[in-house]
């Protein structure tokens, strides 16, 4: 069923809202606060802060071609990657918003060498959550007007409140996440998140700056016909991955599958969750652990995937069971419709 939400020009924006009214993200957070097992309102406040930062970053991303914020910032991050101006800006906006609202005790980001402690050694501060973020995902796409994203992952700290936050609070296996989500700055801007009770997607009406529940209870189709991988790296992949790619290309039944690769994990994942597909960033002879980072890329996406009835593996074990050892650790990543991931697994085992 389609609901019409008026935009500022009096035109109508159609959102396919399956409910019988236009729930806003703000309302949804309040209504669902009770279903969260450690409900104290703190997590709701935190998701609200992320909602606000997402709107600010959205505003910056949308004017990227108009002001001097595209191109390289001139620095590299700890992983040796060139930082784009928008990487730096998005990082600042998220950290600023979370810091100002005094809502978390620590933040780790792709763009920061080390984690940031926020008043965590002050007895007055009882905040128990840490956030890990990829502020701008797919940043090589910024300059060419292709969709990018933000990814976030939330844990309860394991060390006592009122003591300094430690690395241990960040190096938790993904299965401990209490919430995770992403924002996709695409043809429309969407915020998709889970608190462990399914996955819901909200679309931003930019005219009034409000996110509306447009995609309730998102689920991966059991199988699909899209495979997403950077095939330029093909010769460096393990034989099992090469064989699976060949299987995707063979003519048989519902195959060949379609190849779709944007190069923004968030956007590739989002499309595959809606249409059915598999995303792969395997290890290769040149990048022995793949490229994607466990803590702020793979874990949040794996949590969302599993909550949406999909699967996520590093090729050997479930992503959510990988024990992290470093903040910026990389892992091979295979994620998507359950039947497709299972099929890939068969090839890897052979
Ligand atoms: P980031 O921009 O945060 O560094 O992430 C880029 C990641 C991911 O979004 C994408 O899927 C992948 O890198 C693309 O890598 P290749 O260009 O090697 O395919
Ligand atoms: Mn990324
Ligand atoms: Mn990034």
Short mmCIF file of C-alpha atoms and ligand atoms in Angstrom, two decimals:
data_model
loop_
_atom_site.label_atom_id
_atom_site.label_comp_id
_atom_site.label_asym_id
_atom_site.label_seq_id
_atom_site.Cartn_x
_atom_site.Cartn_y
_atom_site.Cartn_z
CA UNK A 1 0.00 0.00 0.00
CA UNK A 2 1.31 3.48 -0.84
CA UNK A 3 1.16 6.42 1.51
CA UNK A 4 1.66 9.94 0.29
CA UNK A 5 3.86 12.27 2.23
CA UNK A 6 3.69 15.90 1.09
CA UNK A 7 7.03 17.50 0.31
CA UNK A 8 7.80 21.19 0.67
CA UNK A 9 6.66 22.07 -2.86
CA UNK A 10 3.25 20.55 -2.27
CA UNK A 11 4.10 17.60 -4.50
CA UNK A 12 3.61 14.12 -3.18
CA UNK A 13 6.38 11.68 -2.36
CA UNK A 14 5.14 8.10 -2.50
CA UNK A 15 6.57 5.73 0.06
CA UNK A 16 5.58 2.10 0.07
CA UNK A 17 4.67 1.90 3.72
CA UNK A 18 3.19 -1.41 4.68
CA UNK A 19 1.71 -0.16 7.93
CA UNK A 20 -1.45 1.85 8.08
CA UNK A 21 0.17 5.14 9.00
CA UNK A 22 3.43 6.96 8.43
CA UNK A 23 5.60 6.00 11.37
CA UNK A 24 8.61 8.23 11.79
CA UNK A 25 11.96 6.92 12.98
CA UNK A 26 11.58 8.98 16.15
CA UNK A 27 8.22 7.34 16.93
CA UNK A 28 9.54 3.91 16.03
CA UNK A 29 12.49 4.23 18.41
CA UNK A 30 10.19 5.18 21.29
CA UNK A 31 7.60 2.50 20.47
CA UNK A 32 10.20 -0.25 20.27
CA UNK A 33 12.30 0.77 23.24
CA UNK A 34 10.55 -1.80 25.42
CA UNK A 35 11.47 -4.75 23.20
CA UNK A 36 15.15 -4.19 23.83
CA UNK A 37 16.36 -6.46 26.60
CA UNK A 38 18.49 -3.88 28.46
CA UNK A 39 16.02 -1.07 27.86
CA UNK A 40 16.98 2.06 29.74
CA UNK A 41 16.37 4.71 27.13
CA UNK A 42 20.12 5.12 26.69
CA UNK A 43 20.25 3.05 23.49
CA UNK A 44 17.29 4.99 22.11
CA UNK A 45 19.10 8.25 22.77
CA UNK A 46 22.14 6.86 21.03
CA UNK A 47 20.22 5.84 17.92
CA UNK A 48 18.62 9.27 17.94
CA UNK A 49 22.08 10.85 17.95
CA UNK A 50 23.08 8.69 14.98
CA UNK A 51 19.89 9.72 13.20
CA UNK A 52 20.86 13.37 13.68
CA UNK A 53 24.47 12.86 12.53
CA UNK A 54 23.19 10.95 9.47
CA UNK A 55 21.07 13.95 8.49
CA UNK A 56 24.03 16.29 8.85
CA UNK A 57 26.29 14.03 6.77
CA UNK A 58 23.51 13.59 4.21
CA UNK A 59 23.39 17.35 3.84
CA UNK A 60 27.16 17.49 3.27
CA UNK A 61 27.15 14.56 0.80
CA UNK A 62 24.37 16.14 -1.21
CA UNK A 63 26.21 19.37 -1.80
CA UNK A 64 29.51 17.60 -2.55
CA UNK A 65 29.69 18.86 -6.12
CA UNK A 66 28.88 22.47 -5.16
CA UNK A 67 31.45 23.28 -2.52
CA UNK A 68 35.07 22.39 -2.10
CA UNK A 69 34.60 19.10 -0.27
CA UNK A 70 35.38 16.54 -2.93
CA UNK A 71 38.84 15.16 -3.50
CA UNK A 72 41.64 14.13 -1.22
CA UNK A 73 42.10 15.66 2.21
CA UNK A 74 45.87 15.24 1.95
CA UNK A 75 46.31 12.68 4.75
CA UNK A 76 46.24 8.92 4.91
CA UNK A 77 44.52 6.91 7.63
CA UNK A 78 46.24 4.25 9.73
CA UNK A 79 45.50 1.70 7.02
CA UNK A 80 47.47 3.70 4.47
CA UNK A 81 44.37 4.77 2.54
CA UNK A 82 44.02 8.32 1.21
CA UNK A 83 41.45 10.19 3.27
CA UNK A 84 38.88 12.03 1.21
CA UNK A 85 37.61 15.38 2.48
CA UNK A 86 34.20 13.86 3.05
CA UNK A 87 35.73 10.95 5.02
CA UNK A 88 37.20 13.50 7.39
CA UNK A 89 34.04 15.60 7.52
CA UNK A 90 31.72 12.64 8.14
CA UNK A 91 34.07 11.38 10.84
CA UNK A 92 34.04 14.78 12.57
CA UNK A 93 30.23 15.07 12.38
CA UNK A 94 29.58 11.64 13.88
CA UNK A 95 32.16 12.04 16.64
CA UNK A 96 31.00 15.58 17.43
CA UNK A 97 27.34 14.54 17.68
CA UNK A 98 28.05 11.55 19.91
CA UNK A 99 30.49 13.51 22.05
CA UNK A 100 28.22 16.53 22.50
CA UNK A 101 25.32 14.40 23.61
CA UNK A 102 27.47 12.58 26.17
CA UNK A 103 25.84 9.36 25.22
CA UNK A 104 28.71 6.90 24.76
CA UNK A 105 31.88 6.16 26.69
CA UNK A 106 33.99 5.42 23.62
CA UNK A 107 34.16 5.62 19.85
CA UNK A 108 36.33 3.76 17.35
CA UNK A 109 36.40 4.88 13.74
CA UNK A 110 38.01 3.83 10.50
CA UNK A 111 39.50 7.30 10.32
CA UNK A 112 41.04 7.35 13.82
CA UNK A 113 44.24 5.46 14.63
CA UNK A 114 43.09 4.66 18.14
CA UNK A 115 39.76 4.56 19.97
CA UNK A 116 38.45 7.74 21.61
CA UNK A 117 37.51 7.71 25.27
CA UNK A 118 34.68 10.05 26.27
CA UNK A 119 34.76 10.99 29.95
CA UNK A 120 34.81 7.29 30.69
CA UNK A 121 37.07 7.68 33.73
CA UNK A 122 34.73 10.19 35.32
CA UNK A 123 32.58 8.67 38.08
CA UNK A 124 29.74 10.98 36.98
CA UNK A 125 29.48 9.39 33.59
CA UNK A 126 27.50 6.23 33.65
CA UNK A 127 27.41 5.70 29.88
CA UNK A 128 27.77 2.05 29.02
CA UNK A 129 27.88 1.94 25.23
CA UNK A 130 30.74 2.04 22.76
CA UNK A 131 30.23 2.79 19.07
CA UNK A 132 32.36 1.70 16.11
CA UNK A 133 31.88 3.51 12.83
CA UNK A 134 32.86 3.61 9.22
CA UNK A 135 31.80 7.26 8.77
CA UNK A 136 31.93 7.23 4.97
CA UNK A 137 31.90 3.87 3.22
CA UNK A 138 32.68 3.64 -0.48
CA UNK A 139 34.53 6.94 -0.42
CA UNK A 140 36.17 6.31 -3.81
CA UNK A 141 32.67 6.88 -5.21
CA UNK A 142 32.21 10.39 -3.80
CA UNK A 143 33.84 12.28 -6.65
CA UNK A 144 31.79 10.48 -9.28
CA UNK A 145 28.36 10.94 -7.70
CA UNK A 146 27.78 7.28 -6.86
CA UNK A 147 26.06 6.30 -3.64
CA UNK A 148 28.05 5.99 -0.43
CA UNK A 149 27.15 5.07 3.13
CA UNK A 150 27.86 5.10 6.85
CA UNK A 151 28.08 1.94 8.97
CA UNK A 152 27.76 1.73 12.77
CA UNK A 153 28.03 -0.96 15.41
CA UNK A 154 27.09 -0.66 19.09
CA UNK A 155 28.20 -2.74 22.12
CA UNK A 156 27.81 -2.53 25.86
CA UNK A 157 31.22 -2.02 27.41
CA UNK A 158 32.63 -5.02 29.26
CA UNK A 159 34.67 -3.02 31.79
CA UNK A 160 32.86 -1.30 34.69
CA UNK A 161 31.18 2.09 34.15
CA UNK A 162 33.08 4.98 35.69
CA UNK A 163 36.46 3.43 34.79
CA UNK A 164 38.45 4.31 31.65
CA UNK A 165 37.19 2.54 28.56
CA UNK A 166 39.75 0.03 27.24
CA UNK A 167 40.56 -1.76 23.98
CA UNK A 168 38.80 -4.81 25.42
CA UNK A 169 35.50 -2.92 25.24
CA UNK A 170 35.92 -2.63 21.47
CA UNK A 171 37.41 -6.05 20.69
CA UNK A 172 34.21 -7.99 21.28
CA UNK A 173 32.92 -10.65 18.90
CA UNK A 174 30.12 -9.43 16.65
CA UNK A 175 27.55 -11.64 18.35
CA UNK A 176 27.72 -9.28 21.35
CA UNK A 177 26.43 -6.31 19.33
CA UNK A 178 23.32 -4.72 20.76
CA UNK A 179 22.56 -2.70 17.65
CA UNK A 180 23.99 -2.07 14.21
CA UNK A 181 22.96 -0.19 11.14
CA UNK A 182 23.88 1.72 8.07
CA UNK A 183 22.89 4.84 6.23
CA UNK A 184 22.86 4.74 2.44
CA UNK A 185 23.15 8.10 0.69
CA UNK A 186 21.65 6.97 -2.60
CA UNK A 187 18.86 8.10 -4.88
CA UNK A 188 17.15 8.57 -1.56
CA UNK A 189 18.78 8.48 1.85
CA UNK A 190 17.87 5.54 4.05
CA UNK A 191 18.73 4.50 7.57
CA UNK A 192 18.51 0.74 8.14
CA UNK A 193 19.13 -0.75 11.58
CA UNK A 194 18.57 -3.60 13.97
CA UNK A 195 18.56 -3.94 17.73
CA UNK A 196 18.39 -7.72 17.46
CA UNK A 197 14.68 -7.88 16.73
CA UNK A 198 14.57 -7.80 12.92
CA UNK A 199 15.67 -5.12 10.49
CA UNK A 200 13.78 -1.97 9.59
CA UNK A 201 14.51 0.65 6.96
CA UNK A 202 13.60 4.35 7.07
CA UNK A 203 13.63 6.74 4.14
CA UNK A 204 14.48 10.40 4.60
CA UNK A 205 12.06 12.98 3.30
CA UNK A 206 14.69 15.66 2.66
CA UNK A 207 12.15 18.47 2.47
CA UNK A 208 11.21 18.13 6.12
CA UNK A 209 14.24 16.23 7.41
CA UNK A 210 12.24 13.28 8.73
CA UNK A 211 12.93 9.56 8.32
CA UNK A 212 9.80 7.45 7.68
CA UNK A 213 9.45 3.70 8.12
CA UNK A 214 9.41 2.65 4.46
CA UNK A 215 10.84 -0.88 4.68
CA UNK A 216 9.51 -2.72 7.74
CA UNK A 217 10.90 -6.19 8.57
CA UNK A 218 13.48 -6.35 5.81
CA UNK A 219 14.56 -9.87 4.83
CA UNK A 220 16.97 -11.34 2.31
CA UNK A 221 15.15 -13.47 -0.25
CA UNK A 222 16.20 -17.10 0.39
CA UNK A 223 18.09 -17.07 -2.87
CA UNK A 224 18.79 -14.57 -5.63
CA UNK A 225 20.45 -13.98 -8.95
CA UNK A 226 23.04 -11.30 -8.18
CA UNK A 227 26.71 -11.85 -7.31
CA UNK A 228 28.82 -8.88 -6.24
CA UNK A 229 32.59 -9.15 -6.25
CA UNK A 230 35.50 -7.14 -7.62
CA UNK A 231 36.32 -9.49 -10.49
CA UNK A 232 39.43 -7.47 -11.32
CA UNK A 233 41.03 -9.44 -8.49
CA UNK A 234 39.92 -12.80 -9.95
CA UNK A 235 43.37 -14.22 -10.72
CA UNK A 236 44.40 -13.70 -7.08
CA UNK A 237 41.40 -15.52 -5.54
CA UNK A 238 41.49 -19.00 -4.00
CA UNK A 239 40.36 -21.81 -6.29
CA UNK A 240 37.07 -22.30 -4.37
CA UNK A 241 36.05 -18.68 -4.98
CA UNK A 242 37.07 -18.88 -8.66
CA UNK A 243 35.00 -22.05 -9.05
CA UNK A 244 31.98 -20.42 -7.39
CA UNK A 245 32.25 -17.41 -9.73
CA UNK A 246 32.33 -19.79 -12.70
CA UNK A 247 29.26 -21.55 -11.25
CA UNK A 248 27.47 -18.16 -11.08
CA UNK A 249 28.26 -17.63 -14.76
CA UNK A 250 27.20 -21.06 -16.00
CA UNK A 251 24.01 -21.48 -17.95
CA UNK A 252 21.81 -23.84 -15.95
CA UNK A 253 18.36 -23.34 -14.44
CA UNK A 254 18.25 -19.85 -12.90
CA UNK A 255 21.86 -19.19 -13.95
CA UNK A 256 23.83 -17.34 -15.21
CA UNK A 257 23.45 -14.83 -12.39
CA UNK A 258 23.85 -11.10 -12.90
CA UNK A 259 27.05 -9.39 -11.80
CA UNK A 260 26.51 -6.11 -9.90
CA UNK A 261 29.31 -4.34 -8.06
CA UNK A 262 29.09 -0.70 -6.98
CA UNK A 263 32.21 -0.68 -4.82
CA UNK A 264 30.32 0.71 -1.81
CA UNK A 265 29.70 -2.16 0.58
CA UNK A 266 26.62 -0.44 1.99
CA UNK A 267 25.01 0.02 -1.42
CA UNK A 268 25.92 -3.45 -2.68
CA UNK A 269 24.59 -5.02 0.53
CA UNK A 270 21.41 -2.94 0.48
CA UNK A 271 20.59 -3.93 -3.09
CA UNK A 272 21.30 -7.60 -2.41
CA UNK A 273 19.12 -7.61 0.72
CA UNK A 274 16.21 -6.24 -1.27
CA UNK A 275 16.68 -8.23 -4.48
CA UNK A 276 18.50 -11.36 -3.30
CA UNK A 277 22.20 -11.85 -3.89
CA UNK A 278 25.64 -12.54 -2.52
CA UNK A 279 28.44 -10.07 -1.74
CA UNK A 280 32.04 -11.31 -1.65
CA UNK A 281 35.31 -9.71 -0.64
CA UNK A 282 37.59 -12.74 -0.48
CA UNK A 283 41.18 -12.90 0.62
CA UNK A 284 43.63 -13.09 -2.26
CA UNK A 285 47.27 -13.72 -2.90
CA UNK A 286 47.84 -9.95 -2.62
CA UNK A 287 45.57 -9.08 0.33
CA UNK A 288 45.80 -12.07 2.62
CA UNK A 289 42.87 -11.06 4.83
CA UNK A 290 40.75 -9.37 2.19
CA UNK A 291 40.07 -5.67 2.47
CA UNK A 292 37.05 -5.11 4.66
CA UNK A 293 37.42 -4.32 8.33
CA UNK A 294 35.88 -6.69 10.85
CA UNK A 295 34.77 -4.26 13.52
CA UNK A 296 33.04 -1.45 11.67
CA UNK A 297 32.24 -3.02 8.29
CA UNK A 298 31.78 -6.80 8.49
CA UNK A 299 30.35 -7.22 12.00
CA UNK A 300 27.56 -4.66 11.68
CA UNK A 301 26.65 -5.92 8.20
CA UNK A 302 26.74 -9.54 9.44
CA UNK A 303 24.44 -8.70 12.36
CA UNK A 304 21.99 -6.97 10.03
CA UNK A 305 22.25 -9.87 7.55
CA UNK A 306 21.47 -12.51 10.17
CA UNK A 307 18.62 -10.44 11.55
CA UNK A 308 17.29 -10.29 7.98
CA UNK A 309 17.54 -14.09 7.57
CA UNK A 310 20.78 -13.88 5.58
CA UNK A 311 24.20 -15.36 6.33
CA UNK A 312 27.70 -13.90 6.72
CA UNK A 313 30.93 -15.89 6.90
CA UNK A 314 34.68 -15.36 6.53
CA UNK A 315 34.80 -18.61 4.55
CA UNK A 316 35.47 -20.72 7.62
CA UNK A 317 33.31 -19.44 10.43
CA UNK A 318 30.38 -17.15 11.03
CA UNK A 319 31.58 -13.53 10.98
CA UNK A 320 29.82 -12.86 14.30
CA UNK A 321 31.98 -15.55 15.97
CA UNK A 322 35.34 -14.16 14.87
CA UNK A 323 37.32 -13.07 17.94
CA UNK A 324 38.80 -9.65 17.13
CA UNK A 325 42.43 -9.00 17.98
CA UNK A 326 42.94 -5.52 16.51
CA UNK A 327 40.82 -2.41 16.00
CA UNK A 328 41.43 -2.18 12.25
CA UNK A 329 41.64 -5.90 11.53
CA UNK A 330 40.58 -7.12 8.08
CA UNK A 331 38.68 -10.32 7.29
CA UNK A 332 37.42 -12.05 4.15
CA UNK A 333 33.68 -11.43 3.86
CA UNK A 334 30.90 -13.39 2.15
CA UNK A 335 27.37 -12.31 2.88
CA UNK A 336 23.87 -12.51 1.48
CA UNK A 337 20.93 -14.75 0.69
CA UNK A 338 21.26 -17.93 2.76
CA UNK A 339 21.10 -20.45 -0.08
CA UNK A 340 23.74 -18.58 -2.08
CA UNK A 341 26.13 -18.33 0.87
CA UNK A 342 25.62 -22.05 1.58
CA UNK A 343 26.41 -22.88 -2.04
CA UNK A 344 29.57 -20.81 -1.92
CA UNK A 345 30.54 -22.60 1.29
CA UNK A 346 30.33 -25.94 -0.57
CA UNK A 347 32.78 -24.66 -3.17
CA UNK A 348 35.14 -23.37 -0.47
CA UNK A 349 35.07 -26.73 1.32
CA UNK A 350 35.98 -28.56 -1.88
P1 LIG B 1 35.89 2.66 2.61
O1 LIG B 1 35.49 3.67 1.58
O2 LIG B 1 35.18 2.85 3.91
O3 LIG B 1 37.39 2.53 2.77
O4 LIG B 1 35.36 1.24 2.14
C1 LIG B 1 35.54 0.81 0.83
C2 LIG B 1 35.26 -0.66 0.78
C3 LIG B 1 33.83 -1.05 0.54
O5 LIG B 1 32.88 -0.07 0.67
C4 LIG B 1 33.80 -1.57 -0.86
O6 LIG B 1 32.91 -2.62 -1.00
C5 LIG B 1 35.21 -1.98 -1.10
O7 LIG B 1 36.00 -1.17 -0.29
C6 LIG B 1 35.61 -1.81 -2.51
O8 LIG B 1 36.91 -2.22 -2.66
P2 LIG B 1 37.54 -2.50 -4.10
O9 LIG B 1 37.64 -1.18 -4.77
O10 LIG B 1 38.86 -3.13 -3.78
O11 LIG B 1 36.62 -3.45 -4.83
MN1 LIG B 2 34.05 1.10 4.24
MN1 LIG B 3 35.13 4.57 5.13
#
